GROMACS .gro file of C-alpha atoms in nm:
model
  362
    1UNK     CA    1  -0.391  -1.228  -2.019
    2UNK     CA    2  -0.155  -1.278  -1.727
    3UNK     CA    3   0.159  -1.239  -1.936
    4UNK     CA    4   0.020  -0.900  -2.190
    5UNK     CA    5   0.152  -0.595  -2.207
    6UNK     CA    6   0.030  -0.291  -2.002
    7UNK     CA    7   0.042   0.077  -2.044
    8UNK     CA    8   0.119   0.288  -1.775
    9UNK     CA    9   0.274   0.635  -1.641
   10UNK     CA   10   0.410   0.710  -1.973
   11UNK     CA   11   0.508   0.344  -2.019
   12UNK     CA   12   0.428  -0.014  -2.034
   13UNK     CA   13   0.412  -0.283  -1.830
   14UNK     CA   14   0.587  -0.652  -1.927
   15UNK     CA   15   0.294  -0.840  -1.822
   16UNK     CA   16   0.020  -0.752  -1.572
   17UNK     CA   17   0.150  -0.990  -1.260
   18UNK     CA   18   0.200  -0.729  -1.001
   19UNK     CA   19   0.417  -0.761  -0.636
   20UNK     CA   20   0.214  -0.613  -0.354
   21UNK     CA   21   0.352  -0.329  -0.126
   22UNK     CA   22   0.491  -0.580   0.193
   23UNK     CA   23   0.634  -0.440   0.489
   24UNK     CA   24   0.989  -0.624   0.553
   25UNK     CA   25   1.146  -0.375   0.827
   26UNK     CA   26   1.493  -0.419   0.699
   27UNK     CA   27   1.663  -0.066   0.695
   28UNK     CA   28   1.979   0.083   0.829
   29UNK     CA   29   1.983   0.279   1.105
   30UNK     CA   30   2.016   0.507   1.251
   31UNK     CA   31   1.751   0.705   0.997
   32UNK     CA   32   1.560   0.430   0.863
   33UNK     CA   33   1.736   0.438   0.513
   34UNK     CA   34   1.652   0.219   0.183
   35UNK     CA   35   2.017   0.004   0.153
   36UNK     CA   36   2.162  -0.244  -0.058
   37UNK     CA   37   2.007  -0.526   0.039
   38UNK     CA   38   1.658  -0.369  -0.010
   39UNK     CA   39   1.767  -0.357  -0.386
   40UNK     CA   40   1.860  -0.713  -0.414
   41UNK     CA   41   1.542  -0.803  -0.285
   42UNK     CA   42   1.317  -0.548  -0.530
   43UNK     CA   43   1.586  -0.649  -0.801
   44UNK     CA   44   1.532  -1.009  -0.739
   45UNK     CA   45   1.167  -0.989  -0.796
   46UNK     CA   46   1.183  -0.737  -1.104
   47UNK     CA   47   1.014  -0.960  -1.361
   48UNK     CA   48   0.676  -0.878  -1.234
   49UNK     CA   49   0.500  -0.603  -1.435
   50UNK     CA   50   0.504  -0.387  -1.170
   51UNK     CA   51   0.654  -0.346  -0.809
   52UNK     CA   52   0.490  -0.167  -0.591
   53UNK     CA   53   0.705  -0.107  -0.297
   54UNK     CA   54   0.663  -0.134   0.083
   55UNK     CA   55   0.428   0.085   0.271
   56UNK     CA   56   0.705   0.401   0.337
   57UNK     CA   57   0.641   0.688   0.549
   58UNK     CA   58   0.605   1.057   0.458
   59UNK     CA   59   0.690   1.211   0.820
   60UNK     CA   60   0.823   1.093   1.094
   61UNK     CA   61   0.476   1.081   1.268
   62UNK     CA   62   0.343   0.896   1.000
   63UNK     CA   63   0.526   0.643   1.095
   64UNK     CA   64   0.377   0.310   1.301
   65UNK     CA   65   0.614   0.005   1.210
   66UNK     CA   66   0.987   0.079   1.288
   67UNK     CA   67   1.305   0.004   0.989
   68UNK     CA   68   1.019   0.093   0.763
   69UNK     CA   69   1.202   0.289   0.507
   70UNK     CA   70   1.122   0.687   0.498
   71UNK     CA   71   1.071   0.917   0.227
   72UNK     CA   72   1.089   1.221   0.371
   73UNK     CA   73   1.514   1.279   0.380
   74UNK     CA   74   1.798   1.336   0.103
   75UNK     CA   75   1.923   1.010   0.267
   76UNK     CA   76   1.600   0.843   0.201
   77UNK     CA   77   1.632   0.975  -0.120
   78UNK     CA   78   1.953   0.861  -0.214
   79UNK     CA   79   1.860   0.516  -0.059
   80UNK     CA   80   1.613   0.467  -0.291
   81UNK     CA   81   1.780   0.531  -0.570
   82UNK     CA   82   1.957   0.204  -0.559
   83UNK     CA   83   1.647  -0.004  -0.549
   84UNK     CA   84   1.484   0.202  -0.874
   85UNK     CA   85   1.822   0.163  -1.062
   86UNK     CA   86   1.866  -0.187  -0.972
   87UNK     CA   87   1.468  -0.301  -1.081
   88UNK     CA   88   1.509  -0.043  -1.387
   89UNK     CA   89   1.837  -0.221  -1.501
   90UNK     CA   90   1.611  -0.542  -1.504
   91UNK     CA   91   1.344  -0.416  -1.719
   92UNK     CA   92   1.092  -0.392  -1.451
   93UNK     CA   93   0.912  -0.105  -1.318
   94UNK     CA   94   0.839   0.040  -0.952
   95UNK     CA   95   0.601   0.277  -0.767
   96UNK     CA   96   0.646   0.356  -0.401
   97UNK     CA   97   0.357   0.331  -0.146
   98UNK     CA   98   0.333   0.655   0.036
   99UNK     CA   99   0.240   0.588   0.367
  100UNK     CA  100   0.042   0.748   0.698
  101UNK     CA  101  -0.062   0.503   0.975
  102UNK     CA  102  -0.235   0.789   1.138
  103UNK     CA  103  -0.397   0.648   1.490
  104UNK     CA  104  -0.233   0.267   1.423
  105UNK     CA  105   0.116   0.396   1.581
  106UNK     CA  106   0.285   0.453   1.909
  107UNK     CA  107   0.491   0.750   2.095
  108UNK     CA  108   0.744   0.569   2.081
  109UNK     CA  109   0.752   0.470   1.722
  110UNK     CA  110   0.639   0.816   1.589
  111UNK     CA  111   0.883   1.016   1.806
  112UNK     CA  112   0.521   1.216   1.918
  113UNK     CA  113   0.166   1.135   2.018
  114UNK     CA  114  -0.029   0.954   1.677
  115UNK     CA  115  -0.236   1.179   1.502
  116UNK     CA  116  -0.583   1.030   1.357
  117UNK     CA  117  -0.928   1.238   1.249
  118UNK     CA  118  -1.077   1.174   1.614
  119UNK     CA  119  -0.930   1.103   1.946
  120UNK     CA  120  -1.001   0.774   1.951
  121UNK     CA  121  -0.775   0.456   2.045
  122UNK     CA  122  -0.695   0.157   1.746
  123UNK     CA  123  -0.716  -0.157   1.933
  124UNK     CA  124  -0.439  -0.317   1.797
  125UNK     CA  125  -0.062  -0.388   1.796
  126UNK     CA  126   0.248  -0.250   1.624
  127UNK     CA  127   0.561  -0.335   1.547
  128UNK     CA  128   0.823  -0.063   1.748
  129UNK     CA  129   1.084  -0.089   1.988
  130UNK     CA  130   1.068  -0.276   2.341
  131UNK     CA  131   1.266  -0.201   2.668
  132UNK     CA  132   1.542  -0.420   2.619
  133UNK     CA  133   1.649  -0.272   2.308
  134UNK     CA  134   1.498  -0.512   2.049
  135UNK     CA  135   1.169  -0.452   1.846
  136UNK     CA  136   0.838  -0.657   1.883
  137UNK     CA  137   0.439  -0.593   1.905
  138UNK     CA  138   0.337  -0.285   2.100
  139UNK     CA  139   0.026  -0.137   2.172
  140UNK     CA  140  -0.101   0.169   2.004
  141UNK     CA  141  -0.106   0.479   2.175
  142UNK     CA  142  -0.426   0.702   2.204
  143UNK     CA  143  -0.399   0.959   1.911
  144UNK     CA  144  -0.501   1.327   1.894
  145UNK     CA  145  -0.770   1.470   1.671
  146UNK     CA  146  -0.606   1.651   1.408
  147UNK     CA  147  -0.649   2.037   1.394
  148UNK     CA  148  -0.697   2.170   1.026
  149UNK     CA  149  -0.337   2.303   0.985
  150UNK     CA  150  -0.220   1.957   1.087
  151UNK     CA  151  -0.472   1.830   0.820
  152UNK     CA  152  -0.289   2.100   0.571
  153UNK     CA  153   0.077   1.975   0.686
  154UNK     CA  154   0.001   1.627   0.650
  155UNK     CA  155  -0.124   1.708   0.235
  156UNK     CA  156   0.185   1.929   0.214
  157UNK     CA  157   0.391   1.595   0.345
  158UNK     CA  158   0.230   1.352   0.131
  159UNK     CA  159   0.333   1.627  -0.205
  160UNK     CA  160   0.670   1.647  -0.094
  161UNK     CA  161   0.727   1.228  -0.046
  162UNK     CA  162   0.515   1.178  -0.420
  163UNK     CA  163   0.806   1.445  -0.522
  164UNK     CA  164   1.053   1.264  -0.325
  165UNK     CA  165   0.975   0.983  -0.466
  166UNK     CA  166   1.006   1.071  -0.875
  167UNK     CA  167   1.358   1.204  -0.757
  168UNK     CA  168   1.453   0.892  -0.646
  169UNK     CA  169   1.326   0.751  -0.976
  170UNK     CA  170   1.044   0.571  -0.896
  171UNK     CA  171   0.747   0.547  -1.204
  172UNK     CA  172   0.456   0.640  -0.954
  173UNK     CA  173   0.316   0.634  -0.599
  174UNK     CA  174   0.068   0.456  -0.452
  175UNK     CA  175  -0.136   0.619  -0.202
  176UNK     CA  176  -0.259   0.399   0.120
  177UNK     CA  177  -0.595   0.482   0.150
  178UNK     CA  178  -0.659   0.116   0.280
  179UNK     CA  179  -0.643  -0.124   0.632
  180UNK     CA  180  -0.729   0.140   0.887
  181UNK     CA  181  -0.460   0.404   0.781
  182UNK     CA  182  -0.485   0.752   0.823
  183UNK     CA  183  -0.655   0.778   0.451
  184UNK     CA  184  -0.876   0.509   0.529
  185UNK     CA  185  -0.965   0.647   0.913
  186UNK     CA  186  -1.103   0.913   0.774
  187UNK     CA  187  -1.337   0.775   0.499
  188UNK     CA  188  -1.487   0.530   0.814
  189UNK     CA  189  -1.749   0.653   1.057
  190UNK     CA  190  -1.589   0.439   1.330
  191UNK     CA  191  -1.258   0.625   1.312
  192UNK     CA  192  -1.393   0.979   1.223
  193UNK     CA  193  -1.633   1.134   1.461
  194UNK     CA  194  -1.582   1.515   1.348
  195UNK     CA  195  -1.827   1.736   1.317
  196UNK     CA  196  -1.665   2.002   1.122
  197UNK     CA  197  -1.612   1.958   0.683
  198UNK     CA  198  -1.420   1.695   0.765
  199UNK     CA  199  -1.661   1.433   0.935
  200UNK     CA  200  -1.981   1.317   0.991
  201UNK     CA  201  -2.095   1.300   0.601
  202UNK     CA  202  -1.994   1.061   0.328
  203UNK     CA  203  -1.875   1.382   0.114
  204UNK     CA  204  -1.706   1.524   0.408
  205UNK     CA  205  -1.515   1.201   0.517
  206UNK     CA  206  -1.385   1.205   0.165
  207UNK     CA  207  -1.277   1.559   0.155
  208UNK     CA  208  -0.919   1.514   0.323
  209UNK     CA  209  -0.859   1.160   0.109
  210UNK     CA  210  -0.954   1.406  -0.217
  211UNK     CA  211  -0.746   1.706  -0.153
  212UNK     CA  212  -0.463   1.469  -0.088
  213UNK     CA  213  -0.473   1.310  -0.428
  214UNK     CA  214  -0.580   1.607  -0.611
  215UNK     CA  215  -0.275   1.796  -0.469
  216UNK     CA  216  -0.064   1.490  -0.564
  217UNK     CA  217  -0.204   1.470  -0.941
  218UNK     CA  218  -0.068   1.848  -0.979
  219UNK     CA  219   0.256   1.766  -0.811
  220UNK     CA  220   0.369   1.479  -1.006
  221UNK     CA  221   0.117   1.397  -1.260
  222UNK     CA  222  -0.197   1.168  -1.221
  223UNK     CA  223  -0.115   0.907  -1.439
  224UNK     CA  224   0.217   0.863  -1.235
  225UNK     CA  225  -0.076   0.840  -0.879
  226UNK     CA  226  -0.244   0.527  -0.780
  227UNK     CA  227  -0.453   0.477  -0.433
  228UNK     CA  228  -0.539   0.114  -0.259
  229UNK     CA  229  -0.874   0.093  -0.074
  230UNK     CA  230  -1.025  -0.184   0.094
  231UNK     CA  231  -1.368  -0.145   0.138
  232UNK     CA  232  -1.437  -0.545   0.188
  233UNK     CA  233  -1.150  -0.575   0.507
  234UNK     CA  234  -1.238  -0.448   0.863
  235UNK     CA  235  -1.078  -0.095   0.953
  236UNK     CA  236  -0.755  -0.236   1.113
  237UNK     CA  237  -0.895  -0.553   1.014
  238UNK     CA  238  -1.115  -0.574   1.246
  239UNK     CA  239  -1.407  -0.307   1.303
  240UNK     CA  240  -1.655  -0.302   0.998
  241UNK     CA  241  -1.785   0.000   0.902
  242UNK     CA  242  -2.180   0.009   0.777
  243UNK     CA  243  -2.153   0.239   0.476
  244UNK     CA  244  -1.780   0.217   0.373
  245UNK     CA  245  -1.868   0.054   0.044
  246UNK     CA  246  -2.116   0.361  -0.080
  247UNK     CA  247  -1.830   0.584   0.051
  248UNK     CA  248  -1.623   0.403  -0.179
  249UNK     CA  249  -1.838   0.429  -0.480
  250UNK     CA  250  -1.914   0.762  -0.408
  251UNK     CA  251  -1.473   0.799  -0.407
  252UNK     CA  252  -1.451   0.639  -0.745
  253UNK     CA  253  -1.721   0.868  -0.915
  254UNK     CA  254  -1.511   1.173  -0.840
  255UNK     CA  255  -1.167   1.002  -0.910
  256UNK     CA  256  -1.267   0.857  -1.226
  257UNK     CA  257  -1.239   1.179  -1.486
  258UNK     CA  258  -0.881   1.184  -1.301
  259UNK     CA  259  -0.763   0.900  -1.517
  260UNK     CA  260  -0.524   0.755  -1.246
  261UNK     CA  261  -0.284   0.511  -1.309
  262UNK     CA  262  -0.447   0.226  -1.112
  263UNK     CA  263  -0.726   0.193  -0.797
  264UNK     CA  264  -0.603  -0.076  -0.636
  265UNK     CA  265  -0.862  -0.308  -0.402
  266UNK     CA  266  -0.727  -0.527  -0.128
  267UNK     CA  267  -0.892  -0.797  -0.012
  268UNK     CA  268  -0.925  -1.127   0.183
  269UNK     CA  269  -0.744  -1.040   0.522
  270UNK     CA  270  -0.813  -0.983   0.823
  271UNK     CA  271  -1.218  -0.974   0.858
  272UNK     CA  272  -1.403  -0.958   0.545
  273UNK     CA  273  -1.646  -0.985   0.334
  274UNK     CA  274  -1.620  -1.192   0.011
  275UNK     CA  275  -1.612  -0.992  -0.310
  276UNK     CA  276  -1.936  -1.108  -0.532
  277UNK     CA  277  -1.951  -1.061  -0.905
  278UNK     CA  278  -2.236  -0.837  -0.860
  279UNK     CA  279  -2.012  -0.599  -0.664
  280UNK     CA  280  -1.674  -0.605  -0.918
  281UNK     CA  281  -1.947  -0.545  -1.173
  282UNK     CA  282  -2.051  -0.216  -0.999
  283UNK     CA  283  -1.723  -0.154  -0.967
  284UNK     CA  284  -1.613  -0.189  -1.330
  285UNK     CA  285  -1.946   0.043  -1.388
  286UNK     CA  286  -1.871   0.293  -1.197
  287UNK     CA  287  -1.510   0.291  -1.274
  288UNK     CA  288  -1.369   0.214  -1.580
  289UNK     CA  289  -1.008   0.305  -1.543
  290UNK     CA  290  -0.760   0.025  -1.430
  291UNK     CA  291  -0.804  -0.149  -1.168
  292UNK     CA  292  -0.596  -0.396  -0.964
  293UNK     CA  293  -0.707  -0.639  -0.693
  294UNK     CA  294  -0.464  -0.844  -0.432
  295UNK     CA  295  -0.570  -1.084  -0.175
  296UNK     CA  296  -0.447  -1.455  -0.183
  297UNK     CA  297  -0.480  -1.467  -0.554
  298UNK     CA  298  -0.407  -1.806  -0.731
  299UNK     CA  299  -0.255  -1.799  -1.119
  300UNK     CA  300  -0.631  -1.924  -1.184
  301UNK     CA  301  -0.850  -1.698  -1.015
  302UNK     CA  302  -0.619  -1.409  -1.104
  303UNK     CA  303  -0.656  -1.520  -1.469
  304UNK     CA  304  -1.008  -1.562  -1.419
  305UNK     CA  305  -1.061  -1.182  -1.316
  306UNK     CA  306  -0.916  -1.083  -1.594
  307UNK     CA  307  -1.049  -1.250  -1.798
  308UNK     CA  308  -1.465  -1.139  -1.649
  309UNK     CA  309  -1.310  -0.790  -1.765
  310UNK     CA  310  -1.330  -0.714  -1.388
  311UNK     CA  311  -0.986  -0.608  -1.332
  312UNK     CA  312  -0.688  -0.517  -1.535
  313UNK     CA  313  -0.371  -0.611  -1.268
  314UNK     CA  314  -0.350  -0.878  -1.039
  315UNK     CA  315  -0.127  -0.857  -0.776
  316UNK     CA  316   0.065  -1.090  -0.504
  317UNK     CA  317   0.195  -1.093  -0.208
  318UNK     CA  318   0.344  -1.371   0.019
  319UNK     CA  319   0.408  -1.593  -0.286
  320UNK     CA  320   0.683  -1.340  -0.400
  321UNK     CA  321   0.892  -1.302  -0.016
  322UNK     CA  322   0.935  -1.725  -0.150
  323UNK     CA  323   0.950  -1.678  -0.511
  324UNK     CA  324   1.140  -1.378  -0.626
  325UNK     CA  325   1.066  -1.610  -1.007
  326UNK     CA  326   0.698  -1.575  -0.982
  327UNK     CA  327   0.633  -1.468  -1.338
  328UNK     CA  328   0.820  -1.750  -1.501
  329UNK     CA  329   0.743  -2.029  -1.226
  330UNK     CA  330   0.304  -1.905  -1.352
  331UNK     CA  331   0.414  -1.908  -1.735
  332UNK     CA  332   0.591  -2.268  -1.718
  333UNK     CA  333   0.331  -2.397  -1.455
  334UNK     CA  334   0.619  -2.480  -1.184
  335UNK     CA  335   0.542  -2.536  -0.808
  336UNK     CA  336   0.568  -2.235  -0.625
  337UNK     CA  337   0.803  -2.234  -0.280
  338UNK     CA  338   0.516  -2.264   0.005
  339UNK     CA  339   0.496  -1.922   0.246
  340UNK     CA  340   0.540  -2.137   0.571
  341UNK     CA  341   0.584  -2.123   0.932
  342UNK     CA  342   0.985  -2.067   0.861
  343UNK     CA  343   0.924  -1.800   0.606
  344UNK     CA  344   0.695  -1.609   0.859
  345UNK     CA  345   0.935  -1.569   1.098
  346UNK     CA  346   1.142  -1.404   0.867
  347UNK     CA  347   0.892  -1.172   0.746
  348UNK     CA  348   0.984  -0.822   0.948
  349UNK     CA  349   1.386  -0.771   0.999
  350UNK     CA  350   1.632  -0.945   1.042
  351UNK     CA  351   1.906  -0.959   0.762
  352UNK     CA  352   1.921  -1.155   0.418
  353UNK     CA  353   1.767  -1.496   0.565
  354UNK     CA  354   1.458  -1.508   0.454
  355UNK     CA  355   1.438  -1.235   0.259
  356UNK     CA  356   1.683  -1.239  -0.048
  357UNK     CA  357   1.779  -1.635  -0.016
  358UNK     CA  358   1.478  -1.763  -0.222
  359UNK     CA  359   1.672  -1.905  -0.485
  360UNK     CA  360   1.489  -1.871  -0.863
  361UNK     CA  361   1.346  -2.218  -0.977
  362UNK     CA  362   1.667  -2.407  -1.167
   0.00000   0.00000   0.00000
């Protein structure tokens, strides 16, 4: 089943291998702009079924991870446009993730204070700029709470970027709804503590995630919108939240007459909780539009999902910033390139080493 067709936003996919959204920091600046290299790297990889493309940010103070690429200028625009041409001239097709970090940023990074549903500090690190001019790990800033019209610019932003986006030809978006992000921060008790429609109950901790994809759907289409949760992984990694997998079923009752193109559930990172067959069966129950799952995924156990019925797309991560040949190296059972210590350091910027010279298996 790994190597069938899929359909999908008017389309269909060449198998249902797909490359997760990775954060690679490798723009130009000034402006944070998609370049050439960025589309030798999707271009390289364009076999799989379906790229989806690095977490990119709608605003600038959506932004928590600098050279991530933007999506919210002509220039990013135009940027882009090279990537979708080159994966398009190779068959393949490409959403974009649409990203808001929300509280998991710095002043620094965001050019303002983070914004988040409470005022309420992300113990954690980001990558953003040091005092000797280079970039590293930085800690996160304390956010504000976000007033209602900031709640009503931040939809408006996340519209314009899915529009954005279809002009600079991408096939869908993926919303981030997952790994302590704004989306996320505000479905979790432990990162929303409002007491006004937008807090304190499981309906109201969903309303700002809903209006953002409902608004989306009538911008660009809902079979062009996708959203990743991950209900199973710590917010940030790290803090669990007690009732974040009822919030989550309650989420995919209301988006399931929406017909979306794909819910996509990431898993094993960070601190989490194994996924049991009894819960991918609720899952499946309660929704039974596509679904997609990524988290250290094997060719086995990604066939063996599909084959349970319990998902429809399986997708990868690290194996593809080593083996831009994924698809064929899983059809003709070849060893894959091992993500090591080397390859790690590599991971966010830099230039072409270790990012598009992973040669294809010869």
């Amino acid at each position: 089943m790994l190597f069938s067709e899929f359909p999908m936003a008017s389309g269909t996919l060449a198998n249902r291998i797909v490359m997760a959204p990775m954060t690679r920091s490798r723009t130009t600046q000034p402006g944070d702009v998609p370049n050439d290299l960025m589309a030798n790297y999707y271009q390289q990889r364009a076999s799989a079924g379906l790229i989806i493309a690095e977490g990119t940010p709608i605003s600038a103070v959506a932004r928590g991870y600098s050279l991530t690429p933007g999506i919210y200028s002509q220039q990013h625009i135009e940027g882009w446009k090279k990537t979708t041409t080159a994966v398009h001239k190779q068959g393949g097709k490409i959403f974009l993730q649409l990203w808001h970090v929300g509280r998991r940023s710095h002043t620094d990074i965001a050019g303002q204070q983070p914004v988040a549903p409470s005022a309420i500090k992300q113990p954690d690190q980001v990558y953003g700029p040091l005092a000797d001019g280079s970039f590293g790990m930085v800690e996160t800033s304390i956010p504000r709470a976000m007033t209602i019209e900031d709640i009503e610019q931040t939809t408006a932003d996340f519209v314009q970027a899915a529009r954005n986006a279809i002009e600079a030809g991408f096939d869908g978006v993926e919303l981030h709804g997952a790994h302590g992000y704004l989306l996320d921060q505000f479905m979790r008790s432990v990162s929303n503590q409002r007491q006004d429609e937008y807090g304190n109950s499981q309906q109201n901790r969903l309303r700002f995630p809903l209006e953002v994809i409902n608004a989306v759907n009538d911008a660009i289409g809902a079979d062009k919108v996708a959203i990743r949760l991950s209900p199973l992984v710590g917010e940030g990694f790290k803090e669990v939240d007690s009732d974040i997998i009822e919030v989550t079923e309650l989420l995919l009752k209301q988006l399931a007459p929406m017909k979306l193109a794909y819910v996509h559930f990431s898993e094993n990172i960070g601190d989490y909780t194994e996924a049991t067959d009894s819960f991918r069966q609720k899952i499946r129950d309660i929704y039974p539009n596509p679904i997609m799952v990524a988290g250290k995924l094997t060719q086995q156990s990604a066939q063996a999902l599909l084959e349970k019925g319990y998902v429809d797309l399986v997708a990868f991560g690290t194996p593809y910033v080593t083996n831009p040949d994924l698809v064929q190296r899983f059809k003709q059972n070849m060893a894959l390139t091992e993500f090591d210590a080397d390859a790690r350091l590599t991971l966010y910027g830099g230039d072409a080493e270790g990012y598009t010279d992973y040669a294809a298996h010869t």
